[in-house]
Short mmCIF file of C-alpha atoms in Angstrom, two decimals:
data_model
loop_
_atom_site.label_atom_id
_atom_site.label_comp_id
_atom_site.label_asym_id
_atom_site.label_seq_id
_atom_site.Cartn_x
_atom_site.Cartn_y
_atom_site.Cartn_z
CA UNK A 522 2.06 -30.35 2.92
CA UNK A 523 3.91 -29.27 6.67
CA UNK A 524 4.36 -25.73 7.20
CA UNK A 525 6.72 -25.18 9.75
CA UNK A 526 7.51 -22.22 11.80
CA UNK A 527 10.56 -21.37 14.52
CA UNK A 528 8.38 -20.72 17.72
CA UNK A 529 10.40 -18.19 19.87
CA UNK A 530 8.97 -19.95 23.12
CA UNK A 531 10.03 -23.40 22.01
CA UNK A 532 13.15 -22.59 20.55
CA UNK A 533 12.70 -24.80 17.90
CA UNK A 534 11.17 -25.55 14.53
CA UNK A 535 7.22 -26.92 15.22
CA UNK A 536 4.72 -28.00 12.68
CA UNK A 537 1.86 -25.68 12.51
CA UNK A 538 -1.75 -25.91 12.54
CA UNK A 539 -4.14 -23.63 12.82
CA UNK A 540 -6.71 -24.22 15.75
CA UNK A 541 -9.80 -23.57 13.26
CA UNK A 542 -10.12 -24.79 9.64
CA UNK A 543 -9.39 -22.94 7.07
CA UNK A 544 -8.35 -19.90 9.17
CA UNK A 545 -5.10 -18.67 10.59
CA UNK A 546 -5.53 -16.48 13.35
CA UNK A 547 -2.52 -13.96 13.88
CA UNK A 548 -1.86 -10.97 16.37
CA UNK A 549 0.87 -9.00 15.51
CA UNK A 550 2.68 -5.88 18.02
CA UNK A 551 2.19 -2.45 15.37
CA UNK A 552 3.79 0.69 16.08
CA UNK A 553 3.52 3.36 18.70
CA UNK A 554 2.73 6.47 16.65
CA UNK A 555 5.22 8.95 18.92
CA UNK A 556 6.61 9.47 15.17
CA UNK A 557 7.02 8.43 11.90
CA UNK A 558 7.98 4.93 10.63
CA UNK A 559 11.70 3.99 9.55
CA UNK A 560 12.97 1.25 7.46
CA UNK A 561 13.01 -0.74 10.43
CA UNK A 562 9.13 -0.68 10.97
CA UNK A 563 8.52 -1.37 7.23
CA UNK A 564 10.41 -4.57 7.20
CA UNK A 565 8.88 -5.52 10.19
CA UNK A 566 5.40 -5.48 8.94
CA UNK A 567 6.64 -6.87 5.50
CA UNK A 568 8.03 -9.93 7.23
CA UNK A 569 4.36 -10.62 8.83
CA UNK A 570 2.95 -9.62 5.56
CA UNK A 571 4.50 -12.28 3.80
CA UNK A 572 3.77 -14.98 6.30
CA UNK A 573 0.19 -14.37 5.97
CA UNK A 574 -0.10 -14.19 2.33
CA UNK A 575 1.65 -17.73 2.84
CA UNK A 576 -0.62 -19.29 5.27
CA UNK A 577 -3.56 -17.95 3.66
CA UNK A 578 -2.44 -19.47 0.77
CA UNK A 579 -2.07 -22.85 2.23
CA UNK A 580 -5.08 -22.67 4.53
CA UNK A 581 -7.33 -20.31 2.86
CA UNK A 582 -7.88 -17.40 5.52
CA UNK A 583 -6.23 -15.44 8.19
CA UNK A 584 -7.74 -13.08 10.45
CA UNK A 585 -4.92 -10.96 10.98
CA UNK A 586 -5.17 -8.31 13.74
CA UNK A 587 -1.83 -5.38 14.27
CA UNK A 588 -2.91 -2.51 16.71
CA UNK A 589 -2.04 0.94 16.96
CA UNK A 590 -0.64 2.26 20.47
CA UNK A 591 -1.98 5.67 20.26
CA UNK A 592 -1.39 6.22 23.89
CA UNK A 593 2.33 6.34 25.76
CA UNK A 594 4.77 8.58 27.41
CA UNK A 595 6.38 8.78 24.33
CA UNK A 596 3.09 10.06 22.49
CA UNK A 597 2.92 12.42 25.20
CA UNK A 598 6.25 13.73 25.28
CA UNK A 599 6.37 14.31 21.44
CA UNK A 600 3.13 16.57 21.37
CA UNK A 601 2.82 20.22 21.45
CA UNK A 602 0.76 23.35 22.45
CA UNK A 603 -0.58 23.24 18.62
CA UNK A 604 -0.68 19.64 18.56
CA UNK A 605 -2.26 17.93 21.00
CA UNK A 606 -1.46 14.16 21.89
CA UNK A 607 -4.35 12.69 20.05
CA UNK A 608 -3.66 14.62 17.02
CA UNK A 609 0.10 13.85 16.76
CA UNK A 610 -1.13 9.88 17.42
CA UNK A 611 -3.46 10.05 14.25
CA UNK A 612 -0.96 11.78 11.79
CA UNK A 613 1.26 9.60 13.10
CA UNK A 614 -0.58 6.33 12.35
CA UNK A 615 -1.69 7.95 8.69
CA UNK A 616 2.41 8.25 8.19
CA UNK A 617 2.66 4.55 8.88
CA UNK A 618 -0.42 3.59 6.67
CA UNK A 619 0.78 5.36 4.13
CA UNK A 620 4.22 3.60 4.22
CA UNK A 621 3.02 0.24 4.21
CA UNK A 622 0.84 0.70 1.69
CA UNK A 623 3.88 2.14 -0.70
CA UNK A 624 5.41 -1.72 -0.44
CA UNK A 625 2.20 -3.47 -0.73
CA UNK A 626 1.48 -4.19 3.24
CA UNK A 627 -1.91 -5.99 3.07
CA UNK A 628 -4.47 -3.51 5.56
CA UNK A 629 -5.09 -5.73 8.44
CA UNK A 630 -8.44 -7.31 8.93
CA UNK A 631 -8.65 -5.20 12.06
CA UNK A 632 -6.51 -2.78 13.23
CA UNK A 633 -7.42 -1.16 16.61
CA UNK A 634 -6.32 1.64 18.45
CA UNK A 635 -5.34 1.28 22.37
CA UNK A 636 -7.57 4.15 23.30
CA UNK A 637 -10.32 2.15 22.01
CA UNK A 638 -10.35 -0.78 24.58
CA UNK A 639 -9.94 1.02 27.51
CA UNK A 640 -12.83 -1.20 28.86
CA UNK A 641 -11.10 -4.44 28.26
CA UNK A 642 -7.87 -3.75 29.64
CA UNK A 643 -9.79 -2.42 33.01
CA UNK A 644 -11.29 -5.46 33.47
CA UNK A 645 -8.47 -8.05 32.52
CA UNK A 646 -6.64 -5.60 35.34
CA UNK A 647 -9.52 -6.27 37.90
CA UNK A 648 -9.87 -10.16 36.94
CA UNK A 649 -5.75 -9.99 37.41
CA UNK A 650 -6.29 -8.58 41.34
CA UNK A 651 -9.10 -11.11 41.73
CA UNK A 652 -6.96 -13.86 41.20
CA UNK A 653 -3.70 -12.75 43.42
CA UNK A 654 -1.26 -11.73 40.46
CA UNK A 655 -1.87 -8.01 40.37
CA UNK A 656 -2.41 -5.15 43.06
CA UNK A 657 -2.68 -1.61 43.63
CA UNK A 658 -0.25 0.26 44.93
CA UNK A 659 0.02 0.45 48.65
CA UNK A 660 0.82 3.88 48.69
CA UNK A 661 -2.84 4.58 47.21
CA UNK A 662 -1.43 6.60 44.11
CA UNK A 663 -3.47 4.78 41.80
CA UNK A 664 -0.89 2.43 40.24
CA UNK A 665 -1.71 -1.23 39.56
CA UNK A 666 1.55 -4.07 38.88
CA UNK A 667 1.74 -7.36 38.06
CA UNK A 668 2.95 -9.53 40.94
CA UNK A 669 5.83 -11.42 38.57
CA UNK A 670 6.33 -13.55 41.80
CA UNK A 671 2.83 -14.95 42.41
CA UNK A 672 3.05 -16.47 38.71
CA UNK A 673 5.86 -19.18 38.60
CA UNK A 674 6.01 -19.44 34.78
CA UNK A 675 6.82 -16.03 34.47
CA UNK A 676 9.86 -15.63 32.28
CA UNK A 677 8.25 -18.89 29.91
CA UNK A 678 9.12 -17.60 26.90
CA UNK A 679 12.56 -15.87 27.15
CA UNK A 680 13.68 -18.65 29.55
CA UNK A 681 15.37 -16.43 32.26
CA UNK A 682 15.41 -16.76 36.04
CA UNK A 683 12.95 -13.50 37.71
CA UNK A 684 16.20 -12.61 39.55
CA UNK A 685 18.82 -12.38 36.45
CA UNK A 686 16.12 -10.22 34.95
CA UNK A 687 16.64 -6.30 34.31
CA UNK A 688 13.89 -4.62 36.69
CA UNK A 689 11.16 -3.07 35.29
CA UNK A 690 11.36 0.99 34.40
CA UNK A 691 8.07 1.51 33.45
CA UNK A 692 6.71 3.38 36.39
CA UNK A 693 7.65 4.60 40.04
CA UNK A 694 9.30 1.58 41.93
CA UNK A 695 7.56 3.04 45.25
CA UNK A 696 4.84 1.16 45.54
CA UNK A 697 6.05 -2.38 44.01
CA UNK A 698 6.72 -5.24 45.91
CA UNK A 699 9.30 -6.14 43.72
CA UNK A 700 11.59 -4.04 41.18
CA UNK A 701 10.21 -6.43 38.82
CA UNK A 702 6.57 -6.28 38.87
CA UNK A 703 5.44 -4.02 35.72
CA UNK A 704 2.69 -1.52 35.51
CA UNK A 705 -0.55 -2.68 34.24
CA UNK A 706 -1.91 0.79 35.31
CA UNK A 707 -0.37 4.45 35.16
CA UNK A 708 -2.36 6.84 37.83
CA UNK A 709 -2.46 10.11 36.24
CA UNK A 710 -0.01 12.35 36.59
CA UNK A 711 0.19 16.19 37.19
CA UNK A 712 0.70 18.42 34.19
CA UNK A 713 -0.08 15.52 31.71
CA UNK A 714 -3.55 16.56 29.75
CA UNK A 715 -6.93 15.94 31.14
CA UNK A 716 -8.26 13.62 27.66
CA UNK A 717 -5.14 11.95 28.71
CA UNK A 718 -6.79 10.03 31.79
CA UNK A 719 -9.51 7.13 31.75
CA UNK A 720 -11.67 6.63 34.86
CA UNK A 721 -11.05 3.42 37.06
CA UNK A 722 -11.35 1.57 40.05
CA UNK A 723 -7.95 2.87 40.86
CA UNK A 724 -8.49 6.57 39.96
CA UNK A 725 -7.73 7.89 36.65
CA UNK A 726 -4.99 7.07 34.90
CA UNK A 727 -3.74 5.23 31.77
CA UNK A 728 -2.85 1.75 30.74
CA UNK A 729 0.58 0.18 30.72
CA UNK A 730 2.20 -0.86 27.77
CA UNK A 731 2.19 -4.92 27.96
CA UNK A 732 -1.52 -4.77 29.22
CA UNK A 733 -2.52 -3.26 25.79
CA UNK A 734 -2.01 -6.10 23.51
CA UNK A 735 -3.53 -8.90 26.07
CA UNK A 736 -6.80 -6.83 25.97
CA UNK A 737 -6.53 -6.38 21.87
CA UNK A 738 -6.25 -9.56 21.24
CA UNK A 739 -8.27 -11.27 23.34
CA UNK A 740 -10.80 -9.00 22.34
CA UNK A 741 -10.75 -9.16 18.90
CA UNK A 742 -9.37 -13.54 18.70
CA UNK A 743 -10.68 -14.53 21.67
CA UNK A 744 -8.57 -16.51 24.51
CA UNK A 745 -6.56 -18.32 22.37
CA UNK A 746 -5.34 -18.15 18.95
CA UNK A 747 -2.97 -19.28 16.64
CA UNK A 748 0.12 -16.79 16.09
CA UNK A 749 1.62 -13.86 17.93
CA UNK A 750 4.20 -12.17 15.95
CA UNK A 751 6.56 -8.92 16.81
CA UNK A 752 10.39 -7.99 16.39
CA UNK A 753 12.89 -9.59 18.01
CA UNK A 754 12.94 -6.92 20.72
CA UNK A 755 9.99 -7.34 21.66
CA UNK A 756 10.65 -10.54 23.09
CA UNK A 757 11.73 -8.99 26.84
CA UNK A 758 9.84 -7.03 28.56
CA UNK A 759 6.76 -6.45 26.48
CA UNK A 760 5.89 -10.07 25.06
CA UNK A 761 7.19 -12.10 27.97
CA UNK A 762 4.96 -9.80 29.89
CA UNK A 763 2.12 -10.48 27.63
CA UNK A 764 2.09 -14.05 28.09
CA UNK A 765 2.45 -13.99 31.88
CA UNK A 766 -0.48 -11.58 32.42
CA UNK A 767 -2.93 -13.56 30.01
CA UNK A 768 -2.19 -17.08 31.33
CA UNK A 769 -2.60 -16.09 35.18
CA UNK A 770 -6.10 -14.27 33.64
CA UNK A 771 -6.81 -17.87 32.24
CA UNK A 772 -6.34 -17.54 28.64
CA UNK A 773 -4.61 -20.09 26.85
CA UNK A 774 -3.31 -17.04 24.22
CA UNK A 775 -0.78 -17.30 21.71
CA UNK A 776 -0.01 -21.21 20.42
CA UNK A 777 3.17 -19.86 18.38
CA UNK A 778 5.21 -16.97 18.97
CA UNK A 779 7.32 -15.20 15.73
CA UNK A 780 9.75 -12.47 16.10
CA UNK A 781 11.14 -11.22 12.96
CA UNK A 782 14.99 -9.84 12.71
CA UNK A 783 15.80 -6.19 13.35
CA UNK A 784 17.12 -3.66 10.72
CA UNK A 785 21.19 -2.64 11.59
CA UNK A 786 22.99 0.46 11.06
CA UNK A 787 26.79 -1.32 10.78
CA UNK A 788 25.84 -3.53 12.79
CA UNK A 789 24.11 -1.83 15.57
CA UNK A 790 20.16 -2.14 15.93
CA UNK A 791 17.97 0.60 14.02
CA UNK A 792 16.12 2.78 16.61
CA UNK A 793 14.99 6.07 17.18
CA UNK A 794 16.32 5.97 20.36
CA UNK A 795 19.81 5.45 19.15
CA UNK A 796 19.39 7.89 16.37
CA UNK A 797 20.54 6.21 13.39
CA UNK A 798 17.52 5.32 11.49
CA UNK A 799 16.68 5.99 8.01
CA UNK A 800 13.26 7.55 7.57
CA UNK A 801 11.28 5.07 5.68
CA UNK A 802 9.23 8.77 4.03
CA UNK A 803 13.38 9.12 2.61
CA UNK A 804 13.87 5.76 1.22
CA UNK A 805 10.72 5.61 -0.61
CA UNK A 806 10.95 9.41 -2.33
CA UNK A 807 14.55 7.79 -3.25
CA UNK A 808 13.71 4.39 -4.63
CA UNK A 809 11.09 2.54 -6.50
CA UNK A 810 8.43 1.09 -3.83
CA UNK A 811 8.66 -2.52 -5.47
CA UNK A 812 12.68 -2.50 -5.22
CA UNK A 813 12.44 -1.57 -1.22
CA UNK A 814 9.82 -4.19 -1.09
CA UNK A 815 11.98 -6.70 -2.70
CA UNK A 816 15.07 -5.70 -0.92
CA UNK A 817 13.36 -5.87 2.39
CA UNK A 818 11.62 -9.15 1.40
CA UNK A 819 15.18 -11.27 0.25
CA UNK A 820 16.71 -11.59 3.45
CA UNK A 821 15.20 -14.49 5.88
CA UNK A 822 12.89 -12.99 8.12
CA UNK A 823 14.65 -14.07 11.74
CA UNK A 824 17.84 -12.95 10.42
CA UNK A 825 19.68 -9.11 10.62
CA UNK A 826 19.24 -6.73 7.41
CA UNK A 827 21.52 -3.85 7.46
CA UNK A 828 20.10 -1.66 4.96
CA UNK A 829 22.66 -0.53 2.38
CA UNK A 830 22.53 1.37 -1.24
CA UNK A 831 23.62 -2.01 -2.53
CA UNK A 832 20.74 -3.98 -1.06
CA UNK A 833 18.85 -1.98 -2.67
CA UNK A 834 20.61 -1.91 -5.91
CA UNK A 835 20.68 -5.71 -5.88
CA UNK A 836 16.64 -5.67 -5.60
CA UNK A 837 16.49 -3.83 -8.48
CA UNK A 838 19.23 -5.94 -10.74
CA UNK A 839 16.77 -9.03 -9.68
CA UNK A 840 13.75 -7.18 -10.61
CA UNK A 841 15.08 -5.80 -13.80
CA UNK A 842 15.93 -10.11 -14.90
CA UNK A 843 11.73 -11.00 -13.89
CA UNK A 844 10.63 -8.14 -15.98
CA UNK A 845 12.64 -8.43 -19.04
CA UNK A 846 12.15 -12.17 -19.13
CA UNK A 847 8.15 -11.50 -19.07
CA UNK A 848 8.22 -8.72 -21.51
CA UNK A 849 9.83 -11.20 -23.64
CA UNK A 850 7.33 -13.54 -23.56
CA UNK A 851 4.63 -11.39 -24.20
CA UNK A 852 6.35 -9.65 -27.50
CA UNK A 853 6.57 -13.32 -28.60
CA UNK A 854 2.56 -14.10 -28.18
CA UNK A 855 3.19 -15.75 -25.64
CA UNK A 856 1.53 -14.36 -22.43
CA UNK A 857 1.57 -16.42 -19.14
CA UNK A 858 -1.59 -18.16 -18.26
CA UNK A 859 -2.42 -19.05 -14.61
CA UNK A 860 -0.46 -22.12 -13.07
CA UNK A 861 0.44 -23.43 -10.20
CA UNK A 862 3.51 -22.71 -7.82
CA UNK A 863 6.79 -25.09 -8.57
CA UNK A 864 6.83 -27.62 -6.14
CA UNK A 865 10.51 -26.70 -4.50
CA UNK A 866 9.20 -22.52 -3.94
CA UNK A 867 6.53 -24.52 -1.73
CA UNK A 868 8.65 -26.26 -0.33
CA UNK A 869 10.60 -23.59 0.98
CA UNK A 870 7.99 -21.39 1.88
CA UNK A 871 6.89 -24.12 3.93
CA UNK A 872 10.08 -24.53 5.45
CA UNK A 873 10.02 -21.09 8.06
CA UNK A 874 9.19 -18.86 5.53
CA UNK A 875 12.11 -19.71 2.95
CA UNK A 876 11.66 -16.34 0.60
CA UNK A 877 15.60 -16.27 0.24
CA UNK A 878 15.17 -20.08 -0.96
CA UNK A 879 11.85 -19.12 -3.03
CA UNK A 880 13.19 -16.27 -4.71
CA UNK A 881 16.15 -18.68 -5.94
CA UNK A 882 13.68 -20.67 -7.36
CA UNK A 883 11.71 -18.04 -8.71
CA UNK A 884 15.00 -17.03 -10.27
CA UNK A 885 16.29 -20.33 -11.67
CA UNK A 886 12.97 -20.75 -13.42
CA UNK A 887 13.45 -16.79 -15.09
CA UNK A 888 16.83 -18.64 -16.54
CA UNK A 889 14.94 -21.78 -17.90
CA UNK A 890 12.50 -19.32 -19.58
CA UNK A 891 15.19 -17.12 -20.93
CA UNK A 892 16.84 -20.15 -22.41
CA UNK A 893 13.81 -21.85 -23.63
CA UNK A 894 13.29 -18.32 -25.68
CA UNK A 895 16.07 -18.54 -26.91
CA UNK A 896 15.76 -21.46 -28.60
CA UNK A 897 12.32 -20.58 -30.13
CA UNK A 898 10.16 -22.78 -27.70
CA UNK A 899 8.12 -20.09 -27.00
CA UNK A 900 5.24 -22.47 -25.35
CA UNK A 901 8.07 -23.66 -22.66
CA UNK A 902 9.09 -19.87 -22.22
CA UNK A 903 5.38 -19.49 -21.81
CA UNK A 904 4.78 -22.45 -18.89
CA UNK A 905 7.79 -20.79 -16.98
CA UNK A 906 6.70 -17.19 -17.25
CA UNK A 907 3.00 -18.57 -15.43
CA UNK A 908 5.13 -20.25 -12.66
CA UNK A 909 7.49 -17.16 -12.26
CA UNK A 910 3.97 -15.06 -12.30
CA UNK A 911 2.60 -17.24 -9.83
CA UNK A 912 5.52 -17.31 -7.53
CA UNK A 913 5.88 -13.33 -7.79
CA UNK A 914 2.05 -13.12 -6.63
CA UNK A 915 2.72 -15.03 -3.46
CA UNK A 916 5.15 -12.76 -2.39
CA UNK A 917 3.60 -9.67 -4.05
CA UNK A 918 6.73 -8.65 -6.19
CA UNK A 919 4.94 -9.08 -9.27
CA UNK A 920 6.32 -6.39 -12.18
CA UNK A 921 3.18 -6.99 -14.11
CA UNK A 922 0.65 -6.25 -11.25
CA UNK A 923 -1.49 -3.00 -11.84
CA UNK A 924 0.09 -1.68 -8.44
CA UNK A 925 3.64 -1.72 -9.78
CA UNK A 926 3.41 -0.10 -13.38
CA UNK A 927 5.69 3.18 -13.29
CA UNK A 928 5.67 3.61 -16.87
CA UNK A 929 4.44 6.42 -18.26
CA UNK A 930 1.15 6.13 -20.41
CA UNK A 931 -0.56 8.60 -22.15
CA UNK A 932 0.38 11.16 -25.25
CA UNK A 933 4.22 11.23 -23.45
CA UNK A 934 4.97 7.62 -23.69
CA UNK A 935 3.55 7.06 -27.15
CA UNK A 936 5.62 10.59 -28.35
CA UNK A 937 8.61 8.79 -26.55
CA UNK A 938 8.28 5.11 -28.20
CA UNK A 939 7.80 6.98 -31.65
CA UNK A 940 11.21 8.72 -31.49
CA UNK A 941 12.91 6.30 -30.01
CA UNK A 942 11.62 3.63 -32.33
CA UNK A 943 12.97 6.01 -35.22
CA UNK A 944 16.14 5.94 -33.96
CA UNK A 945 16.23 2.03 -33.74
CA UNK A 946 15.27 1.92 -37.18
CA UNK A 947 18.23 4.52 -38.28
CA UNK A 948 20.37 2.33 -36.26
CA UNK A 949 18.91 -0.78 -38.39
CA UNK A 950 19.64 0.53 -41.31
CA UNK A 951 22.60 1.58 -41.02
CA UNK A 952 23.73 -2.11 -39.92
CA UNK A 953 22.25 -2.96 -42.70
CA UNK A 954 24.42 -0.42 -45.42
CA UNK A 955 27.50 -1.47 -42.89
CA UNK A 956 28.00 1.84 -42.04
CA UNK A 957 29.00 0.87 -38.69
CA UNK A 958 29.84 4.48 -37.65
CA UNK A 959 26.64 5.87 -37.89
CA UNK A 960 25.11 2.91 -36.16
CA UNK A 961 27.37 3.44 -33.25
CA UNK A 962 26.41 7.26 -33.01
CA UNK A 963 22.84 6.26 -32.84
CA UNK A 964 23.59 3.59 -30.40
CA UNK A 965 25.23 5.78 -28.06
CA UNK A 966 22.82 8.22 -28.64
CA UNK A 967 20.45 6.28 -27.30
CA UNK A 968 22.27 5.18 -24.16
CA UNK A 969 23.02 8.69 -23.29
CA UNK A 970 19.09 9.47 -22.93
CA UNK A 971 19.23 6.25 -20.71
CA UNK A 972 17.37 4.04 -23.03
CA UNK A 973 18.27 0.06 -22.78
CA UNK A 974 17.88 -1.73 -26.27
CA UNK A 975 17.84 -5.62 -26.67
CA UNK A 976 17.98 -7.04 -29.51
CA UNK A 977 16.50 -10.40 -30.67
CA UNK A 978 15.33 -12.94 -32.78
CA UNK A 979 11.43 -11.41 -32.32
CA UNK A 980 13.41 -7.81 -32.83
CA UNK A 981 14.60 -4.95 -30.67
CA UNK A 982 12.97 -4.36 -27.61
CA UNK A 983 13.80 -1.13 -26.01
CA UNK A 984 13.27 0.32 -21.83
CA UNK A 985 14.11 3.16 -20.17
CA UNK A 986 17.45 2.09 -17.77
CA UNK A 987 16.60 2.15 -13.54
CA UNK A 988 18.86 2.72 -10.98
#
């Protein structure tokens, strides 16, 4: 067994292995909470989702750590006289919670908030001046940067020359020494809110972006660890500037870097800058959580997804063939036992994360069950429904998990089966007196109220039509 991963640095495919036994330690870039999540942010997290529900599969444990940045000029521009920073940050981060949970996002084992290490990123700052790649501001205003030019590897992971580089914009050029040095500290700034400033050596101020996530996860994985993950954008400015700032501190940090493929619009990047996002609140009041999470899940994770009505409609085709062939099963006595995974989903999954080439699998072993029903070897049908069960469960797209039932129970769904199962048996019955008309009215009947039937050898199965 060789997982493999694409490392972003390396530009190539590289075996992985995890520095400790038995645990995978991963960092991954979460949102800033200026507003709410779109589709973009969902399948973001769902990419890194999946890849640790992988690895821990294969190595038993990962520690997996996505922060929060609760504190930006963005957060700040987006508050209000009735809602203050801190409380637009918070509902905010709920609204991304929530949406994550809707797909089946595992929770993170930790998940902090910027405003919580304040501490840490002072002192990685102060160990930064100590060593020559970082200094205050000559102009005394308070602001700290990160001297790109006293760290030769800078630009490591992008592989660009300092001087074809795009200058940093993420604070007043006046006191660099070069347009390219970055902010690692943000001097307060008049009119901006007094809990909106941290005390330091500097004067008060704020943290820069890129200094964040060095502080997180060195805090909470220590100096070096196994995976750092983030969308493809991310790459330039904020993770190149990552890695620079932690190696001249001295940590080893990330071993593999993983940036998963953005979300288009006809081609064109989903942002909220550009406007043409889709609210991920919208999609999910629109379609069944499991379908978005299966729609989001099919395409490889490095590559594009533009998000259409057909994507979507596709997901739910595919999920429609997993659940019918396991309802099948169990009407037959036949319920799927535990087993283990088919040897070729493995081996995709090893291979980068293969879901498109796992869920073919997954797929191809629905049709061996479906034909192994059909010819009455309901112990086959029964060995395939356990692997397709199995296979579902890695990638948590399982119809028969407790998460996923959206039938109705209760007085309602036994008053529905009753009529409807009235109707079948007119419908029988009338087949079987060959009055064919009457059979068709009761047919179409029943397809007007959106009820699927399905008949077969163990009898007619009925479900209410999606989509």
């Amino acid at each position: 067994m060789t997982v493999r991963l694409y490392d972003t640095q390396a530009q190539a495919l590289r075996d992985f292995a995890p520095l400790e036994d038995g645990n995978v330690t991963m960092y991954v870039c979460g949102p800033t909470v200026q507003s709410g999540p779109h589709i973009g942010h969902v399948r973001a997290a769902l990419s890194f989702d999946l890849l640790r529900r992988w690895l821990a599969h294969r190595f038993g444990r990962v520690t997996f750590v996505r922060n929060v940045t609760d504190i930006d000029d963005k957060v700040l521009a987006n508050a209000t006289p009735t809602e203050p920073w801190w409380a637009l940050a918070y509902r905010m981060e709920l609204a991304f919670s929530q949406a994550y949970a809707a797909v089946g996002i595992l929770a993170p084992t930790y998940e902090p908030r910027a405003t919580a290490s304040i501490p840490q990123m002072i002192e990685l700052i102060a160990l930064l001046i100590e060593r020559g790649h970082a200094y205050p501001a000559p102009d005394g205003s308070g602001d700290v940067y990160f001297d790109v030019r006293s760290w030769p590897a800078y630009g490591a992971l992008t592989h660009q020359d300092v001087d074809a580089m795009e200058a940093a914009a993420d604070a007043d050029p006046r006191g660099k020494r070069d347009p390219h040095d970055f902010a690692l500290w943000k001097a307060a700034k008049d009119g901006e809110p007094a809990d909106a400033r941290w005390a330091s050596p500097w004067g008060e101020g704020r943290p820069g972006w890129h200094i964040e996530c060095s502080a997180m996860s060195r805090r909470y994985l220590g100096s070096r660890f196994d995976i750092h993950g983030g969308g493809l954008d991310l790459r330039f400015p904020h993770h190149e500037n990552e890695l620079a700032q932690s190696t001249a501190a001295g940590d080893a940090f990330a071993q593999y870097w993983v940036h998963n493929g953005l979300v288009t619009v006809d081609g064109q990047k989903m942002s909220k800058s550009l406007g043409n996002f889709t609210l991920a609140a919208d999609v999910l009041a629109e379609r069944d959580p499991l379908v978005v999470r299966y729609a989001l899940a099919a395409a490889h994770y490095r590559s594009s997804l533009d998000v259409s009505g057909r994507a979507f409609d596709e997901a739910e085709a595919a999920l429609d063939r997993i659940r019918t062939f396991l309802d099948r099963v169990i009407r037959v006595g036949a319920a799927p036992e535990t087993a283990a995974i088919p040897e070729a989903f493995a081996a995709a999954l090893d291979d980068d994360l293969g879901v498109p080439q796992g869920l073919g699998v997954l797929h191809e072993t629905v049709r061996a069950g479906n034909a192994a029903l059909d010819e009455g070897d309901s112990e086959s049908a029964r060995r395939r429904a356990a692997e397709v069960v199995a296979m579902a469960d890695i990638l948590g797209v399982n119809p028969l998990d407790e998460r996923w039932r959206t039938r109705t129970t209760g007085p309602e769904a036994g008053a529905l089966d009753a009529l409807v199962r009235v109707m079948i048996d007119q419908r029988a019955q009338a087949r079987a007196d060959k009055d064919w008309a009457s059979a068709d009215r009761v047919r179409d009947a029943i397809a007007a109220a959106g009820i699927v039937l399905e008949d077969g050898p163990e009898g007619t199965h009925w479900s209410v039509k999606r989509g």
